[in-house]
């Protein structure tokens, strides 16, 4: 079992920046993939960025160039830095820990971009 907790969301003005943190408590292996997802209102959950244990990264087209994902602390802590935030980035952001065939999700952290 893996416990997952996100933090770092909040209210930010358009053009601003935020850093989200995900802490995973449990056995995290080199093969464990972690990622950030979000769910815009009325839509399904979509991938924002993912990172493998070997630090290979992947980004959604909507955030490329203004987003950075990283891992540290024995691969158990993951960060998502978002820059030049837009109003359409407003939603709940979820952390995913994928260990083998099992997915573990956090409760989410709200990001609101508003003037």
mmCIF file of N, CA and C in Angstrom:
data_model
loop_
_atom_site.group_PDB
_atom_site.id
_atom_site.type_symbol
_atom_site.label_atom_id
_atom_site.label_comp_id
_atom_site.label_asym_id
_atom_site.label_seq_id
_atom_site.Cartn_x
_atom_site.Cartn_y
_atom_site.Cartn_z
ATOM 1 N N UNK A 1 0.853 -1.196 0.000
ATOM 2 C CA UNK A 1 0.000 0.000 0.000
ATOM 3 C C UNK A 1 0.885 1.240 0.000
ATOM 4 N N UNK A 2 0.463 2.268 -0.710
ATOM 5 C CA UNK A 2 1.187 3.535 -0.791
ATOM 6 C C UNK A 2 0.232 4.663 -0.423
ATOM 7 N N UNK A 3 0.621 5.467 0.531
ATOM 8 C CA UNK A 3 -0.144 6.661 0.881
ATOM 9 C C UNK A 3 0.409 7.834 0.084
ATOM 10 N N UNK A 4 -0.503 8.624 -0.464
ATOM 11 C CA UNK A 4 -0.091 9.729 -1.334
ATOM 12 C C UNK A 4 -0.736 11.014 -0.832
ATOM 13 N N UNK A 5 0.062 12.076 -0.730
ATOM 14 C CA UNK A 5 -0.470 13.353 -0.255
ATOM 15 C C UNK A 5 0.105 14.498 -1.063
ATOM 16 N N UNK A 6 -0.790 15.361 -1.557
ATOM 17 C CA UNK A 6 -0.359 16.538 -2.320
ATOM 18 C C UNK A 6 -0.442 17.787 -1.441
ATOM 19 N N UNK A 7 0.351 18.777 -1.805
ATOM 20 C CA UNK A 7 0.276 20.086 -1.161
ATOM 21 C C UNK A 7 0.802 21.142 -2.117
ATOM 22 N N UNK A 8 0.549 22.399 -1.781
ATOM 23 C CA UNK A 8 1.118 23.483 -2.565
ATOM 24 C C UNK A 8 0.159 24.222 -3.465
ATOM 25 N N UNK A 9 -1.083 23.771 -3.531
ATOM 26 C CA UNK A 9 -2.044 24.496 -4.353
ATOM 27 C C UNK A 9 -2.415 25.820 -3.716
ATOM 28 N N UNK A 10 -3.183 26.604 -4.452
ATOM 29 C CA UNK A 10 -3.618 27.884 -3.919
ATOM 30 C C UNK A 10 -4.102 28.804 -4.995
ATOM 31 N N UNK A 11 -4.236 30.080 -4.624
ATOM 32 C CA UNK A 11 -4.707 31.108 -5.542
ATOM 33 C C UNK A 11 -3.502 31.876 -6.082
ATOM 34 N N UNK A 12 -3.458 32.023 -7.385
ATOM 35 C CA UNK A 12 -2.349 32.737 -8.009
ATOM 36 C C UNK A 12 -2.887 33.573 -9.161
ATOM 37 N N UNK A 13 -2.250 34.685 -9.421
ATOM 38 C CA UNK A 13 -2.686 35.539 -10.524
ATOM 39 C C UNK A 13 -2.194 34.990 -11.860
ATOM 40 N N UNK A 14 -2.880 35.302 -12.929
ATOM 41 C CA UNK A 14 -2.395 34.885 -14.254
ATOM 42 C C UNK A 14 -0.959 35.351 -14.470
ATOM 43 N N UNK A 15 -0.145 34.444 -15.017
ATOM 44 C CA UNK A 15 1.267 34.748 -15.224
ATOM 45 C C UNK A 15 2.147 34.367 -14.051
ATOM 46 N N UNK A 16 1.526 33.983 -12.951
ATOM 47 C CA UNK A 16 2.270 33.614 -11.760
ATOM 48 C C UNK A 16 2.777 32.186 -11.796
ATOM 49 N N UNK A 17 3.386 31.762 -10.682
ATOM 50 C CA UNK A 17 3.980 30.426 -10.586
ATOM 51 C C UNK A 17 3.558 29.738 -9.295
ATOM 52 N N UNK A 18 3.594 28.416 -9.337
ATOM 53 C CA UNK A 18 3.307 27.599 -8.160
ATOM 54 C C UNK A 18 4.201 26.377 -8.185
ATOM 55 N N UNK A 19 4.465 25.819 -7.000
ATOM 56 C CA UNK A 19 5.133 24.526 -6.927
ATOM 57 C C UNK A 19 4.262 23.586 -6.115
ATOM 58 N N UNK A 20 3.872 22.496 -6.745
ATOM 59 C CA UNK A 20 3.096 21.461 -6.072
ATOM 60 C C UNK A 20 4.037 20.361 -5.590
ATOM 61 N N UNK A 21 3.711 19.788 -4.433
ATOM 62 C CA UNK A 21 4.522 18.716 -3.857
ATOM 63 C C UNK A 21 3.668 17.478 -3.644
ATOM 64 N N UNK A 22 4.238 16.332 -3.948
ATOM 65 C CA UNK A 22 3.582 15.052 -3.686
ATOM 66 C C UNK A 22 4.526 14.205 -2.838
ATOM 67 N N UNK A 23 4.011 13.730 -1.724
ATOM 68 C CA UNK A 23 4.783 12.849 -0.844
ATOM 69 C C UNK A 23 4.181 11.449 -0.889
ATOM 70 N N UNK A 24 5.008 10.467 -1.180
ATOM 71 C CA UNK A 24 4.554 9.079 -1.217
ATOM 72 C C UNK A 24 5.148 8.340 -0.034
ATOM 73 N N UNK A 25 4.286 7.649 0.695
ATOM 74 C CA UNK A 25 4.727 6.894 1.870
ATOM 75 C C UNK A 25 4.482 5.417 1.609
ATOM 76 N N UNK A 26 5.555 4.664 1.451
ATOM 77 C CA UNK A 26 5.443 3.246 1.129
ATOM 78 C C UNK A 26 6.671 2.828 0.351
ATOM 79 N N UNK A 27 6.634 1.621 -0.142
ATOM 80 C CA UNK A 27 7.765 1.125 -0.916
ATOM 81 C C UNK A 27 7.718 1.699 -2.332
ATOM 82 N N UNK A 28 8.703 2.505 -2.642
ATOM 83 C CA UNK A 28 8.812 3.113 -3.967
ATOM 84 C C UNK A 28 10.052 2.538 -4.627
ATOM 85 N N UNK A 29 9.896 1.960 -5.799
ATOM 86 C CA UNK A 29 10.987 1.286 -6.476
ATOM 87 C C UNK A 29 11.448 2.100 -7.678
ATOM 88 N N UNK A 30 12.556 1.679 -8.231
ATOM 89 C CA UNK A 30 13.076 2.352 -9.425
ATOM 90 C C UNK A 30 12.053 2.315 -10.568
ATOM 91 N N UNK A 31 11.271 1.254 -10.601
ATOM 92 C CA UNK A 31 10.294 1.095 -11.672
ATOM 93 C C UNK A 31 9.000 1.875 -11.423
ATOM 94 N N UNK A 32 8.868 2.477 -10.242
ATOM 95 C CA UNK A 32 7.633 3.193 -9.909
ATOM 96 C C UNK A 32 7.568 4.505 -10.680
ATOM 97 N N UNK A 33 6.477 4.700 -11.365
ATOM 98 C CA UNK A 33 6.243 5.942 -12.099
ATOM 99 C C UNK A 33 5.363 6.853 -11.251
ATOM 100 N N UNK A 34 5.677 8.117 -11.245
ATOM 101 C CA UNK A 34 4.845 9.101 -10.551
ATOM 102 C C UNK A 34 4.421 10.159 -11.551
ATOM 103 N N UNK A 35 3.284 10.774 -11.271
ATOM 104 C CA UNK A 35 2.821 11.779 -12.219
ATOM 105 C C UNK A 35 1.792 12.711 -11.614
ATOM 106 N N UNK A 36 1.547 13.779 -12.329
ATOM 107 C CA UNK A 36 0.524 14.756 -11.974
ATOM 108 C C UNK A 36 -0.580 14.722 -13.028
ATOM 109 N N UNK A 37 -1.787 14.710 -12.546
ATOM 110 C CA UNK A 37 -2.958 14.747 -13.405
ATOM 111 C C UNK A 37 -3.878 15.860 -12.919
ATOM 112 N N UNK A 38 -4.771 16.283 -13.780
ATOM 113 C CA UNK A 38 -5.764 17.273 -13.379
ATOM 114 C C UNK A 38 -7.080 16.968 -14.055
ATOM 115 N N UNK A 39 -8.157 17.505 -13.478
ATOM 116 C CA UNK A 39 -9.480 17.217 -14.006
ATOM 117 C C UNK A 39 -10.255 18.509 -14.160
ATOM 118 N N UNK A 40 -10.240 19.091 -15.350
ATOM 119 C CA UNK A 40 -11.011 20.315 -15.591
ATOM 120 C C UNK A 40 -12.496 20.052 -15.403
ATOM 121 N N UNK A 41 -13.272 21.044 -15.042
ATOM 122 C CA UNK A 41 -14.713 20.868 -14.833
ATOM 123 C C UNK A 41 -15.399 20.257 -16.053
ATOM 124 N N UNK A 42 -16.160 19.208 -15.813
ATOM 125 C CA UNK A 42 -16.920 18.571 -16.881
ATOM 126 C C UNK A 42 -16.093 17.702 -17.809
ATOM 127 N N UNK A 43 -14.842 17.480 -17.463
ATOM 128 C CA UNK A 43 -13.971 16.673 -18.313
ATOM 129 C C UNK A 43 -13.346 15.533 -17.516
ATOM 130 N N UNK A 44 -12.731 14.621 -18.223
ATOM 131 C CA UNK A 44 -12.037 13.520 -17.572
ATOM 132 C C UNK A 44 -10.682 13.956 -17.033
ATOM 133 N N UNK A 45 -10.096 13.070 -16.244
ATOM 134 C CA UNK A 45 -8.777 13.357 -15.687
ATOM 135 C C UNK A 45 -7.741 13.267 -16.801
ATOM 136 N N UNK A 46 -6.866 14.277 -16.864
ATOM 137 C CA UNK A 46 -5.855 14.317 -17.923
ATOM 138 C C UNK A 46 -4.456 14.399 -17.342
ATOM 139 N N UNK A 47 -3.520 13.814 -18.064
ATOM 140 C CA UNK A 47 -2.132 13.823 -17.634
ATOM 141 C C UNK A 47 -1.544 15.222 -17.809
ATOM 142 N N UNK A 48 -0.813 15.672 -16.807
ATOM 143 C CA UNK A 48 -0.064 16.924 -16.895
ATOM 144 C C UNK A 48 1.406 16.615 -17.152
ATOM 145 N N UNK A 49 1.980 15.750 -16.325
ATOM 146 C CA UNK A 49 3.376 15.366 -16.467
ATOM 147 C C UNK A 49 3.623 14.086 -15.696
ATOM 148 N N UNK A 50 4.580 13.283 -16.194
ATOM 149 C CA UNK A 50 4.965 12.065 -15.486
ATOM 150 C C UNK A 50 6.481 11.975 -15.433
ATOM 151 N N UNK A 51 6.960 11.193 -14.460
ATOM 152 C CA UNK A 51 8.406 11.006 -14.313
ATOM 153 C C UNK A 51 8.654 9.591 -13.823
ATOM 154 N N UNK A 52 9.612 8.912 -14.446
ATOM 155 C CA UNK A 52 9.955 7.563 -14.039
ATOM 156 C C UNK A 52 11.028 7.608 -12.946
ATOM 157 N N UNK A 53 11.352 6.433 -12.410
ATOM 158 C CA UNK A 53 12.412 6.344 -11.420
ATOM 159 C C UNK A 53 13.762 6.753 -11.990
ATOM 160 N N UNK A 54 13.913 6.566 -13.297
ATOM 161 C CA UNK A 54 15.131 6.980 -13.972
ATOM 162 C C UNK A 54 15.077 8.420 -14.438
ATOM 163 N N UNK A 55 14.028 9.133 -14.001
ATOM 164 C CA UNK A 55 13.834 10.562 -14.270
ATOM 165 C C UNK A 55 13.575 10.871 -15.742
ATOM 166 N N UNK A 56 12.984 9.930 -16.444
ATOM 167 C CA UNK A 56 12.482 10.261 -17.777
ATOM 168 C C UNK A 56 11.150 10.971 -17.594
ATOM 169 N N UNK A 57 10.977 12.062 -18.290
ATOM 170 C CA UNK A 57 9.795 12.896 -18.098
ATOM 171 C C UNK A 57 8.947 12.976 -19.356
ATOM 172 N N UNK A 58 7.681 13.274 -19.142
ATOM 173 C CA UNK A 58 6.748 13.458 -20.257
ATOM 174 C C UNK A 58 5.781 14.553 -19.842
ATOM 175 N N UNK A 59 5.441 15.430 -20.771
ATOM 176 C CA UNK A 59 4.573 16.565 -20.476
ATOM 177 C C UNK A 59 3.417 16.634 -21.473
ATOM 178 N N UNK A 60 2.288 17.101 -20.978
ATOM 179 C CA UNK A 60 1.173 17.383 -21.872
ATOM 180 C C UNK A 60 1.514 18.600 -22.729
ATOM 181 N N UNK A 61 0.979 18.634 -23.933
ATOM 182 C CA UNK A 61 1.253 19.752 -24.836
ATOM 183 C C UNK A 61 0.807 21.075 -24.221
ATOM 184 N N UNK A 62 -0.246 21.037 -23.431
ATOM 185 C CA UNK A 62 -0.809 22.267 -22.870
ATOM 186 C C UNK A 62 0.098 22.933 -21.837
ATOM 187 N N UNK A 63 1.084 22.206 -21.307
ATOM 188 C CA UNK A 63 1.957 22.778 -20.279
ATOM 189 C C UNK A 63 3.427 22.781 -20.689
ATOM 190 N N UNK A 64 3.745 22.213 -21.842
ATOM 191 C CA UNK A 64 5.141 22.165 -22.274
ATOM 192 C C UNK A 64 5.738 23.559 -22.346
ATOM 193 N N UNK A 65 6.951 23.686 -21.810
ATOM 194 C CA UNK A 65 7.638 24.967 -21.849
ATOM 195 C C UNK A 65 7.377 25.844 -20.648
ATOM 196 N N UNK A 66 6.382 25.480 -19.841
ATOM 197 C CA UNK A 66 6.104 26.276 -18.643
ATOM 198 C C UNK A 66 5.867 25.391 -17.426
ATOM 199 N N UNK A 67 6.394 24.182 -17.494
ATOM 200 C CA UNK A 67 6.152 23.198 -16.450
ATOM 201 C C UNK A 67 7.408 22.355 -16.279
ATOM 202 N N UNK A 68 7.709 21.975 -15.019
ATOM 203 C CA UNK A 68 8.860 21.125 -14.760
ATOM 204 C C UNK A 68 8.509 20.130 -13.662
ATOM 205 N N UNK A 69 8.774 18.851 -13.918
ATOM 206 C CA UNK A 69 8.499 17.816 -12.932
ATOM 207 C C UNK A 69 9.828 17.236 -12.460
ATOM 208 N N UNK A 70 9.915 16.900 -11.171
ATOM 209 C CA UNK A 70 11.150 16.344 -10.626
ATOM 210 C C UNK A 70 10.833 15.431 -9.437
ATOM 211 N N UNK A 71 11.810 14.604 -9.091
ATOM 212 C CA UNK A 71 11.670 13.685 -7.960
ATOM 213 C C UNK A 71 12.919 13.745 -7.115
ATOM 214 N N UNK A 72 12.776 13.500 -5.807
ATOM 215 C CA UNK A 72 13.910 13.470 -4.908
ATOM 216 C C UNK A 72 13.565 12.602 -3.702
ATOM 217 N N UNK A 73 14.413 12.618 -2.691
ATOM 218 C CA UNK A 73 14.145 11.902 -1.447
ATOM 219 C C UNK A 73 13.916 10.423 -1.699
ATOM 220 N N UNK A 74 14.902 9.796 -2.355
ATOM 221 C CA UNK A 74 14.740 8.375 -2.646
ATOM 222 C C UNK A 74 13.579 8.122 -3.574
ATOM 223 N N UNK A 75 13.273 9.075 -4.399
ATOM 224 C CA UNK A 75 12.220 9.013 -5.407
ATOM 225 C C UNK A 75 10.829 9.070 -4.798
ATOM 226 N N UNK A 76 10.717 9.431 -3.505
ATOM 227 C CA UNK A 76 9.407 9.442 -2.853
ATOM 228 C C UNK A 76 8.731 10.806 -2.870
ATOM 229 N N UNK A 77 9.469 11.849 -3.152
ATOM 230 C CA UNK A 77 8.892 13.188 -3.198
ATOM 231 C C UNK A 77 8.950 13.692 -4.626
ATOM 232 N N UNK A 78 7.847 14.210 -5.092
ATOM 233 C CA UNK A 78 7.765 14.687 -6.468
ATOM 234 C C UNK A 78 7.265 16.114 -6.458
ATOM 235 N N UNK A 79 7.832 16.911 -7.347
ATOM 236 C CA UNK A 79 7.441 18.307 -7.457
ATOM 237 C C UNK A 79 6.912 18.597 -8.862
ATOM 238 N N UNK A 80 6.016 19.568 -8.922
ATOM 239 C CA UNK A 80 5.570 20.093 -10.212
ATOM 240 C C UNK A 80 5.639 21.607 -10.121
ATOM 241 N N UNK A 81 6.501 22.192 -10.905
ATOM 242 C CA UNK A 81 6.587 23.642 -10.968
ATOM 243 C C UNK A 81 5.834 24.119 -12.197
ATOM 244 N N UNK A 82 4.894 25.013 -11.955
ATOM 245 C CA UNK A 82 4.083 25.571 -13.031
ATOM 246 C C UNK A 82 4.361 27.064 -13.129
ATOM 247 N N UNK A 83 4.684 27.522 -14.324
ATOM 248 C CA UNK A 83 4.991 28.938 -14.558
ATOM 249 C C UNK A 83 4.026 29.498 -15.587
ATOM 250 N N UNK A 84 3.972 30.826 -15.624
ATOM 251 C CA UNK A 84 3.100 31.511 -16.570
ATOM 252 C C UNK A 84 1.687 30.912 -16.545
ATOM 253 N N UNK A 85 1.154 30.795 -15.345
ATOM 254 C CA UNK A 85 -0.138 30.140 -15.172
ATOM 255 C C UNK A 85 -1.249 30.888 -15.882
ATOM 256 N N UNK A 86 -2.185 30.115 -16.443
ATOM 257 C CA UNK A 86 -3.313 30.662 -17.183
ATOM 258 C C UNK A 86 -4.608 30.313 -16.451
ATOM 259 N N UNK A 87 -5.643 31.075 -16.743
ATOM 260 C CA UNK A 87 -6.930 30.830 -16.099
ATOM 261 C C UNK A 87 -7.393 29.397 -16.342
ATOM 262 N N UNK A 88 -7.119 28.879 -17.532
ATOM 263 C CA UNK A 88 -7.546 27.512 -17.856
ATOM 264 C C UNK A 88 -6.753 26.435 -17.116
ATOM 265 N N UNK A 89 -5.732 26.814 -16.360
ATOM 266 C CA UNK A 89 -5.022 25.854 -15.514
ATOM 267 C C UNK A 89 -5.762 25.622 -14.200
ATOM 268 N N UNK A 90 -6.819 26.379 -13.979
ATOM 269 C CA UNK A 90 -7.589 26.251 -12.739
ATOM 270 C C UNK A 90 -8.298 24.917 -12.677
ATOM 271 N N UNK A 91 -7.989 24.132 -11.685
ATOM 272 C CA UNK A 91 -8.657 22.869 -11.419
ATOM 273 C C UNK A 91 -7.956 22.181 -10.248
ATOM 274 N N UNK A 92 -8.384 20.956 -9.938
ATOM 275 C CA UNK A 92 -7.730 20.155 -8.913
ATOM 276 C C UNK A 92 -6.631 19.315 -9.558
ATOM 277 N N UNK A 93 -5.470 19.312 -8.920
ATOM 278 C CA UNK A 93 -4.321 18.545 -9.402
ATOM 279 C C UNK A 93 -4.113 17.341 -8.487
ATOM 280 N N UNK A 94 -3.954 16.189 -9.115
ATOM 281 C CA UNK A 94 -3.814 14.933 -8.389
ATOM 282 C C UNK A 94 -2.436 14.311 -8.642
ATOM 283 N N UNK A 95 -1.911 13.705 -7.607
ATOM 284 C CA UNK A 95 -0.666 12.957 -7.722
ATOM 285 C C UNK A 95 -0.993 11.478 -7.907
ATOM 286 N N UNK A 96 -0.304 10.866 -8.837
ATOM 287 C CA UNK A 96 -0.443 9.436 -9.092
ATOM 288 C C UNK A 96 0.881 8.734 -8.822
ATOM 289 N N UNK A 97 0.804 7.617 -8.096
ATOM 290 C CA UNK A 97 1.943 6.718 -7.936
ATOM 291 C C UNK A 97 1.543 5.392 -8.563
ATOM 292 N N UNK A 98 2.256 5.005 -9.599
ATOM 293 C CA UNK A 98 1.962 3.765 -10.308
ATOM 294 C C UNK A 98 3.053 2.765 -10.012
ATOM 295 N N UNK A 99 2.714 1.774 -9.188
ATOM 296 C CA UNK A 99 3.683 0.755 -8.799
ATOM 297 C C UNK A 99 3.204 -0.575 -9.362
ATOM 298 N N UNK A 100 3.861 -1.006 -10.403
ATOM 299 C CA UNK A 100 3.429 -2.216 -11.081
ATOM 300 C C UNK A 100 2.069 -1.997 -11.714
ATOM 301 N N UNK A 101 1.109 -2.853 -11.368
ATOM 302 C CA UNK A 101 -0.243 -2.740 -11.912
ATOM 303 C C UNK A 101 -1.170 -1.942 -11.002
ATOM 304 N N UNK A 102 -0.651 -1.428 -9.918
ATOM 305 C CA UNK A 102 -1.486 -0.704 -8.941
ATOM 306 C C UNK A 102 -1.279 0.796 -9.054
ATOM 307 N N UNK A 103 -2.388 1.526 -9.064
ATOM 308 C CA UNK A 103 -2.362 2.990 -9.062
ATOM 309 C C UNK A 103 -2.835 3.502 -7.706
ATOM 310 N N UNK A 104 -2.090 4.467 -7.183
ATOM 311 C CA UNK A 104 -2.436 5.102 -5.926
ATOM 312 C C UNK A 104 -2.570 6.600 -6.179
ATOM 313 N N UNK A 105 -3.705 7.162 -5.753
ATOM 314 C CA UNK A 105 -3.995 8.579 -5.989
ATOM 315 C C UNK A 105 -4.070 9.336 -4.671
ATOM 316 N N UNK A 106 -3.676 10.591 -4.726
ATOM 317 C CA UNK A 106 -3.877 11.467 -3.597
ATOM 318 C C UNK A 106 -5.262 12.085 -3.660
ATOM 319 N N UNK A 107 -5.569 12.927 -2.660
ATOM 320 C CA UNK A 107 -6.885 13.568 -2.582
ATOM 321 C C UNK A 107 -6.984 14.790 -3.483
ATOM 322 N N UNK A 108 -5.857 15.275 -3.940
ATOM 323 C CA UNK A 108 -5.863 16.425 -4.838
ATOM 324 C C UNK A 108 -5.589 17.735 -4.124
ATOM 325 N N UNK A 109 -5.079 18.689 -4.868
ATOM 326 C CA UNK A 109 -4.853 20.030 -4.353
ATOM 327 C C UNK A 109 -5.377 21.036 -5.379
ATOM 328 N N UNK A 110 -6.153 22.008 -4.902
ATOM 329 C CA UNK A 110 -6.802 22.952 -5.796
ATOM 330 C C UNK A 110 -5.835 24.054 -6.225
ATOM 331 N N UNK A 111 -5.787 24.297 -7.521
ATOM 332 C CA UNK A 111 -5.053 25.430 -8.078
ATOM 333 C C UNK A 111 -6.070 26.364 -8.731
ATOM 334 N N UNK A 112 -6.073 27.606 -8.303
ATOM 335 C CA UNK A 112 -6.988 28.598 -8.865
ATOM 336 C C UNK A 112 -6.184 29.765 -9.414
ATOM 337 N N UNK A 113 -6.363 30.017 -10.690
ATOM 338 C CA UNK A 113 -5.680 31.130 -11.347
ATOM 339 C C UNK A 113 -6.717 32.203 -11.638
ATOM 340 N N UNK A 114 -6.581 33.326 -10.963
ATOM 341 C CA UNK A 114 -7.578 34.381 -11.099
ATOM 342 C C UNK A 114 -6.963 35.734 -10.771
ATOM 343 N N UNK A 115 -7.446 36.755 -11.462
ATOM 344 C CA UNK A 115 -6.984 38.108 -11.172
ATOM 345 C C UNK A 115 -7.746 38.677 -9.974
#
